[in-house]
Amino acid sequence: VICRAVLRCPVRLKCNHVFCKECILQWMKRQVKCPCCRQPIDQNQMLVLFKLSKSIGRLSIKCRNAQQGCRATFPLSNEYLHISSCPYEWQLCPHEGCGQQVLRKDAQAHDQSCSHWRQPCPMGCGTLLVRENQAQHNCYRELQQRYVAERRKQRAIAANLRRKMQRMQSRMAQIRRQINLMCESLEVGDLEIEAEAGTSARTDANAAKTILKNVSTVHTIKVKWVTNDDKTFILGSTILLRAAQHTILQIY
């Protein structure tokens, strides 16, 4: 939208029409034609009119707060400087929750009577002062009360931690007893397994020895009935039998 007010940073288009720079840039976001003659325009062909801007800045104007009572007049270029210190400028109350607008010249009086006034203690104790407790405020008492409250809080935290540690120690002791019982059970089971294995091994060894003795006796009996021509066969069988007997005894 073209403001049609006093030119701010005037620029001239290639069609020689002059506009505020901000206004014409906003216009070009919608269409790239001159607002007056509708000719195509290009941002790169804009020319900033510095001399015209200086001439406009020297024009004398009235304060925008003239209706509030300001009678000041000043060059247009000094408008922002005057507004920043004009006593008739509306201001919002800085206290949270108030929201009332007051003139700058009345701000101090409003601050003295504002019900939402809040201010940290100027002595540095950190207490937020209000109208009700400002006169009775005592930094030493406030700090002492805060210290006592903090001390109670720390003691409560320490007691809670001690209770938790006791519960953890009790739980660890219970787990340790369970582990010891499990280890004892495993040791007893291993001893029983070793005893059973030893008894079974001895039984198997005795049985093997008995079998070998029986086989040796039978072989000896059979050897008595073999003729002299088979001595070689008897000697080989005896060697094989002794080897088998030695192997069985090593195994058991």
mmCIF file of C-alpha atoms in Angstrom:
data_model
loop_
_atom_site.group_PDB
_atom_site.id
_atom_site.type_symbol
_atom_site.label_atom_id
_atom_site.label_comp_id
_atom_site.label_asym_id
_atom_site.label_seq_id
_atom_site.Cartn_x
_atom_site.Cartn_y
_atom_site.Cartn_z
ATOM 1 C CA VAL A 1 0.000 0.000 0.000
ATOM 2 C CA ILE A 2 1.358 3.424 -0.942
ATOM 3 C CA CYS A 3 1.260 5.617 2.195
ATOM 4 C CA ARG A 4 0.831 9.018 0.375
ATOM 5 C CA ALA A 5 2.454 10.674 3.443
ATOM 6 C CA VAL A 6 5.776 12.461 3.813
ATOM 7 C CA LEU A 7 8.398 10.623 1.770
ATOM 8 C CA ARG A 8 10.716 8.396 3.754
ATOM 9 C CA CYS A 9 13.923 7.564 1.843
ATOM 10 C CA PRO A 10 12.459 8.666 -1.536
ATOM 11 C CA VAL A 11 13.336 6.675 -4.674
ATOM 12 C CA ARG A 12 12.626 7.470 -8.318
ATOM 13 C CA LEU A 13 11.560 4.858 -10.851
ATOM 14 C CA LYS A 14 12.523 4.849 -14.525
ATOM 15 C CA CYS A 15 9.126 6.431 -15.271
ATOM 16 C CA ASN A 16 10.170 9.392 -13.011
ATOM 17 C CA HIS A 17 7.545 8.750 -10.351
ATOM 18 C CA VAL A 18 8.786 9.101 -6.757
ATOM 19 C CA PHE A 19 7.717 6.910 -3.814
ATOM 20 C CA CYS A 20 8.932 5.893 -0.389
ATOM 21 C CA LYS A 21 11.394 3.059 -0.751
ATOM 22 C CA GLU A 22 9.605 0.834 1.759
ATOM 23 C CA CYS A 23 6.212 1.465 0.141
ATOM 24 C CA ILE A 24 7.306 0.653 -3.406
ATOM 25 C CA LEU A 25 9.129 -2.515 -2.295
ATOM 26 C CA GLN A 26 5.971 -3.731 -0.574
ATOM 27 C CA TRP A 27 4.011 -2.889 -3.749
ATOM 28 C CA MET A 28 6.398 -4.889 -5.946
ATOM 29 C CA LYS A 29 5.719 -8.050 -3.922
ATOM 30 C CA ARG A 30 2.229 -8.100 -5.527
ATOM 31 C CA GLN A 31 2.946 -6.612 -8.967
ATOM 32 C CA VAL A 32 5.897 -5.114 -10.848
ATOM 33 C CA LYS A 33 4.101 -2.136 -12.375
ATOM 34 C CA CYS A 34 4.190 1.528 -11.406
ATOM 35 C CA PRO A 35 1.228 2.436 -9.149
ATOM 36 C CA CYS A 36 0.614 5.611 -11.186
ATOM 37 C CA CYS A 37 1.298 4.833 -14.876
ATOM 38 C CA ARG A 38 1.308 1.001 -14.775
ATOM 39 C CA GLN A 39 4.586 0.764 -16.629
ATOM 40 C CA PRO A 40 6.904 -2.167 -15.809
ATOM 41 C CA ILE A 41 9.404 -1.353 -13.089
ATOM 42 C CA ASP A 42 12.678 -2.931 -11.978
ATOM 43 C CA GLN A 43 14.249 -2.720 -8.524
ATOM 44 C CA ASN A 44 17.717 -2.459 -10.058
ATOM 45 C CA GLN A 45 16.681 0.730 -11.882
ATOM 46 C CA MET A 46 15.535 2.578 -8.751
ATOM 47 C CA LEU A 47 17.442 5.756 -7.865
ATOM 48 C CA VAL A 48 17.674 6.971 -4.248
ATOM 49 C CA LEU A 49 17.150 10.765 -4.040
ATOM 50 C CA PHE A 50 19.532 11.795 -1.255
ATOM 51 C CA LYS A 51 19.178 15.534 -1.820
ATOM 52 C CA LEU A 52 15.403 15.330 -1.691
ATOM 53 C CA SER A 53 15.627 13.223 1.484
ATOM 54 C CA LYS A 54 17.797 15.911 3.156
ATOM 55 C CA SER A 55 15.419 18.682 2.071
ATOM 56 C CA ILE A 56 12.442 16.793 3.501
ATOM 57 C CA GLY A 57 14.383 16.118 6.747
ATOM 58 C CA ARG A 58 14.804 19.863 7.303
ATOM 59 C CA LEU A 59 11.027 20.495 7.256
ATOM 60 C CA SER A 60 9.603 21.631 10.604
ATOM 61 C CA ILE A 61 6.832 19.500 12.091
ATOM 62 C CA LYS A 62 4.795 19.321 15.273
ATOM 63 C CA CYS A 63 4.997 16.534 17.832
ATOM 64 C CA ARG A 64 2.530 13.720 17.312
ATOM 65 C CA ASN A 65 1.554 14.094 20.979
ATOM 66 C CA ALA A 66 0.158 17.604 20.443
ATOM 67 C CA GLN A 67 -3.313 16.435 21.546
ATOM 68 C CA GLN A 68 -1.823 15.333 24.907
ATOM 69 C CA GLY A 69 -0.364 18.854 25.381
ATOM 70 C CA CYS A 70 3.055 18.785 23.692
ATOM 71 C CA ARG A 71 3.777 22.082 21.893
ATOM 72 C CA ALA A 72 7.223 21.230 20.560
ATOM 73 C CA THR A 73 8.225 21.703 16.907
ATOM 74 C CA PHE A 74 11.379 20.229 15.411
ATOM 75 C CA PRO A 75 12.882 19.136 12.080
ATOM 76 C CA LEU A 76 11.483 15.933 10.645
ATOM 77 C CA SER A 77 14.889 14.264 10.919
ATOM 78 C CA ASN A 78 14.768 14.716 14.740
ATOM 79 C CA GLU A 79 11.343 13.140 15.208
ATOM 80 C CA TYR A 80 12.584 9.839 16.670
ATOM 81 C CA LEU A 81 14.942 11.665 19.030
ATOM 82 C CA HIS A 82 12.120 13.823 20.382
ATOM 83 C CA ILE A 83 9.649 10.947 20.720
ATOM 84 C CA SER A 84 12.141 8.968 22.843
ATOM 85 C CA SER A 85 12.104 11.733 25.482
ATOM 86 C CA CYS A 86 8.732 13.444 24.958
ATOM 87 C CA PRO A 87 6.968 13.818 28.367
ATOM 88 C CA TYR A 88 3.563 13.438 26.681
ATOM 89 C CA GLU A 89 4.313 10.059 25.116
ATOM 90 C CA TRP A 90 2.073 7.202 26.292
ATOM 91 C CA GLN A 91 3.850 4.416 28.151
ATOM 92 C CA LEU A 92 2.758 1.046 29.482
ATOM 93 C CA CYS A 93 3.221 0.485 33.218
ATOM 94 C CA PRO A 94 6.305 -1.747 33.593
ATOM 95 C CA HIS A 95 4.919 -3.742 36.531
ATOM 96 C CA GLU A 96 3.557 -7.166 35.653
ATOM 97 C CA GLY A 97 -0.214 -7.441 35.883
ATOM 98 C CA CYS A 98 -0.955 -3.700 35.764
ATOM 99 C CA GLY A 99 -1.342 -2.980 32.036
ATOM 100 C CA GLN A 100 -2.272 0.684 32.552
ATOM 101 C CA GLN A 101 -1.018 3.327 30.101
ATOM 102 C CA VAL A 102 0.302 6.585 31.555
ATOM 103 C CA LEU A 103 2.118 9.625 30.196
ATOM 104 C CA ARG A 104 5.867 9.602 30.613
ATOM 105 C CA LYS A 105 5.685 12.685 32.855
ATOM 106 C CA ASP A 106 3.180 10.872 35.148
ATOM 107 C CA ALA A 107 5.018 7.554 35.258
ATOM 108 C CA GLN A 108 6.839 8.280 38.521
ATOM 109 C CA ALA A 109 3.649 9.283 40.320
ATOM 110 C CA HIS A 110 1.882 6.163 39.039
ATOM 111 C CA ASP A 111 4.818 4.022 40.189
ATOM 112 C CA GLN A 112 4.339 5.274 43.746
ATOM 113 C CA SER A 113 0.678 4.233 43.826
ATOM 114 C CA CYS A 114 0.592 1.168 41.556
ATOM 115 C CA SER A 115 -0.815 -1.857 43.390
ATOM 116 C CA HIS A 116 1.250 -4.205 41.192
ATOM 117 C CA TRP A 117 4.556 -2.674 42.212
ATOM 118 C CA ARG A 118 7.326 -5.226 42.644
ATOM 119 C CA GLN A 119 11.015 -4.621 43.303
ATOM 120 C CA PRO A 120 13.925 -6.789 44.491
ATOM 121 C CA CYS A 121 15.498 -5.750 47.780
ATOM 122 C CA PRO A 122 18.142 -3.073 47.051
ATOM 123 C CA MET A 123 20.412 -4.576 49.760
ATOM 124 C CA GLY A 124 20.820 -7.769 47.733
ATOM 125 C CA CYS A 125 19.065 -10.316 49.946
ATOM 126 C CA GLY A 126 16.935 -11.429 46.994
ATOM 127 C CA THR A 127 13.534 -10.797 48.567
ATOM 128 C CA LEU A 128 10.868 -9.428 46.205
ATOM 129 C CA LEU A 129 9.367 -6.390 47.907
ATOM 130 C CA VAL A 130 5.735 -5.284 47.559
ATOM 131 C CA ARG A 131 3.847 -2.372 49.017
ATOM 132 C CA GLU A 132 2.590 -4.391 51.985
ATOM 133 C CA ASN A 133 5.973 -5.640 53.257
ATOM 134 C CA GLN A 134 8.307 -2.879 52.102
ATOM 135 C CA ALA A 135 8.249 -0.995 55.420
ATOM 136 C CA GLN A 136 8.580 -4.127 57.607
ATOM 137 C CA HIS A 137 11.300 -5.759 55.513
ATOM 138 C CA ASN A 138 14.416 -6.805 57.455
ATOM 139 C CA CYS A 139 17.253 -8.300 55.412
ATOM 140 C CA TYR A 140 18.895 -10.064 58.383
ATOM 141 C CA ARG A 141 15.635 -11.731 59.448
ATOM 142 C CA GLU A 142 14.846 -12.752 55.906
ATOM 143 C CA LEU A 143 18.267 -14.292 55.406
ATOM 144 C CA GLN A 144 18.061 -16.105 58.739
ATOM 145 C CA GLN A 145 14.653 -17.555 57.933
ATOM 146 C CA ARG A 146 15.873 -18.626 54.526
ATOM 147 C CA TYR A 147 18.945 -20.251 56.094
ATOM 148 C CA VAL A 148 16.817 -22.189 58.598
ATOM 149 C CA ALA A 149 14.448 -23.364 55.864
ATOM 150 C CA GLU A 150 17.359 -24.470 53.704
ATOM 151 C CA ARG A 151 18.937 -26.284 56.638
ATOM 152 C CA ARG A 152 15.715 -28.191 57.313
ATOM 153 C CA LYS A 153 15.463 -29.119 53.673
ATOM 154 C CA GLN A 154 19.029 -30.461 53.639
ATOM 155 C CA ARG A 155 18.434 -32.468 56.831
ATOM 156 C CA ALA A 156 15.320 -34.021 55.326
ATOM 157 C CA ILE A 157 17.257 -34.941 52.205
ATOM 158 C CA ALA A 158 20.084 -36.464 54.298
ATOM 159 C CA ALA A 159 17.618 -38.517 56.386
ATOM 160 C CA ASN A 160 15.952 -39.787 53.237
ATOM 161 C CA LEU A 161 19.323 -40.801 51.802
ATOM 162 C CA ARG A 162 20.227 -42.657 55.015
ATOM 163 C CA ARG A 163 16.986 -44.627 54.883
ATOM 164 C CA LYS A 164 17.644 -45.553 51.283
ATOM 165 C CA MET A 165 21.188 -46.689 52.144
ATOM 166 C CA GLN A 166 19.908 -48.855 54.987
ATOM 167 C CA ARG A 167 17.364 -50.487 52.686
ATOM 168 C CA MET A 168 20.069 -51.115 50.104
ATOM 169 C CA GLN A 169 22.431 -52.620 52.694
ATOM 170 C CA SER A 170 19.671 -54.908 53.997
ATOM 171 C CA ARG A 171 18.871 -56.002 50.480
ATOM 172 C CA MET A 172 22.545 -56.653 49.699
ATOM 173 C CA ALA A 173 22.924 -58.736 52.865
ATOM 174 C CA GLN A 174 19.882 -60.801 51.895
ATOM 175 C CA ILE A 175 21.273 -61.362 48.396
ATOM 176 C CA ARG A 176 24.659 -62.346 49.886
ATOM 177 C CA ARG A 177 22.993 -64.986 52.121
ATOM 178 C CA GLN A 178 21.109 -66.407 49.164
ATOM 179 C CA ILE A 179 24.326 -66.621 47.131
ATOM 180 C CA ASN A 180 26.121 -68.444 49.984
ATOM 181 C CA LEU A 181 23.263 -70.960 50.276
ATOM 182 C CA MET A 182 23.383 -71.596 46.538
ATOM 183 C CA CYS A 183 27.171 -72.121 46.659
ATOM 184 C CA GLU A 184 26.837 -74.612 49.538
ATOM 185 C CA SER A 185 24.136 -76.508 47.670
ATOM 186 C CA LEU A 186 26.324 -76.692 44.574
ATOM 187 C CA GLU A 187 29.315 -77.976 46.586
ATOM 188 C CA VAL A 188 27.229 -80.736 48.231
ATOM 189 C CA GLY A 189 25.870 -81.749 44.839
ATOM 190 C CA ASP A 190 29.395 -81.936 43.364
ATOM 191 C CA LEU A 191 30.580 -84.161 46.245
ATOM 192 C CA GLU A 192 27.632 -86.514 45.780
ATOM 193 C CA ILE A 193 28.271 -86.708 42.030
ATOM 194 C CA GLU A 194 31.981 -87.451 42.615
ATOM 195 C CA ALA A 195 31.125 -90.163 45.172
ATOM 196 C CA GLU A 196 28.633 -91.799 42.828
ATOM 197 C CA ALA A 197 31.127 -91.599 39.955
ATOM 198 C CA GLY A 198 33.896 -93.200 42.092
ATOM 199 C CA THR A 199 31.607 -96.048 43.230
ATOM 200 C CA SER A 200 30.460 -96.702 39.647
ATOM 201 C CA ALA A 201 34.045 -96.666 38.370
ATOM 202 C CA ARG A 202 35.194 -99.147 41.012
ATOM 203 C CA THR A 203 32.240 -101.421 40.239
ATOM 204 C CA ASP A 204 32.984 -101.311 36.511
ATOM 205 C CA ALA A 205 36.710 -101.990 37.121
ATOM 206 C CA ASN A 206 35.936 -105.002 39.316
ATOM 207 C CA ALA A 207 33.535 -106.311 36.719
ATOM 208 C CA ALA A 208 36.122 -105.882 33.970
ATOM 209 C CA LYS A 209 38.782 -107.656 35.997
ATOM 210 C CA THR A 210 36.402 -110.530 36.636
ATOM 211 C CA ILE A 211 35.605 -110.786 32.928
ATOM 212 C CA LEU A 212 39.296 -110.774 32.023
ATOM 213 C CA LYS A 213 40.042 -113.487 34.558
ATOM 214 C CA ASN A 214 37.237 -115.609 33.206
ATOM 215 C CA VAL A 215 38.416 -115.074 29.648
ATOM 216 C CA SER A 216 41.999 -115.934 30.614
ATOM 217 C CA THR A 217 40.814 -119.111 32.355
ATOM 218 C CA VAL A 218 38.719 -120.172 29.397
ATOM 219 C CA HIS A 219 41.587 -119.427 27.007
ATOM 220 C CA THR A 220 43.977 -121.450 29.150
ATOM 221 C CA ILE A 221 41.571 -124.358 29.185
ATOM 222 C CA LYS A 222 41.214 -124.213 25.456
ATOM 223 C CA VAL A 223 44.966 -124.006 25.009
ATOM 224 C CA LYS A 224 45.392 -127.379 26.774
ATOM 225 C CA TRP A 225 43.357 -129.064 24.018
ATOM 226 C CA VAL A 226 45.235 -127.522 21.135
ATOM 227 C CA THR A 227 47.788 -129.704 19.352
ATOM 228 C CA ASN A 228 51.479 -128.900 19.017
ATOM 229 C CA ASP A 229 51.023 -127.742 15.421
ATOM 230 C CA ASP A 230 49.023 -124.708 16.569
ATOM 231 C CA LYS A 231 51.535 -123.263 19.038
ATOM 232 C CA THR A 232 52.001 -120.158 16.888
ATOM 233 C CA PHE A 233 48.260 -119.403 16.940
ATOM 234 C CA ILE A 234 48.092 -119.931 20.707
ATOM 235 C CA LEU A 235 51.015 -117.560 21.297
ATOM 236 C CA GLY A 236 49.394 -114.814 19.150
ATOM 237 C CA SER A 237 46.051 -115.182 20.901
ATOM 238 C CA THR A 238 47.720 -114.929 24.291
ATOM 239 C CA ILE A 239 49.503 -111.707 23.338
ATOM 240 C CA LEU A 240 46.274 -110.133 22.039
ATOM 241 C CA LEU A 241 44.409 -111.137 25.181
ATOM 242 C CA ARG A 242 47.069 -109.627 27.459
ATOM 243 C CA ALA A 243 47.020 -106.378 25.448
ATOM 244 C CA ALA A 244 43.240 -106.146 25.709
ATOM 245 C CA GLN A 245 43.420 -106.821 29.456
ATOM 246 C CA HIS A 246 46.027 -104.043 29.940
ATOM 247 C CA THR A 247 43.932 -101.555 27.934
ATOM 248 C CA ILE A 248 40.794 -102.280 29.938
ATOM 249 C CA LEU A 249 42.654 -101.842 33.207
ATOM 250 C CA GLN A 250 44.000 -98.445 32.058
ATOM 251 C CA ILE A 251 40.514 -97.264 31.129
ATOM 252 C CA TYR A 252 38.991 -98.180 34.518
#
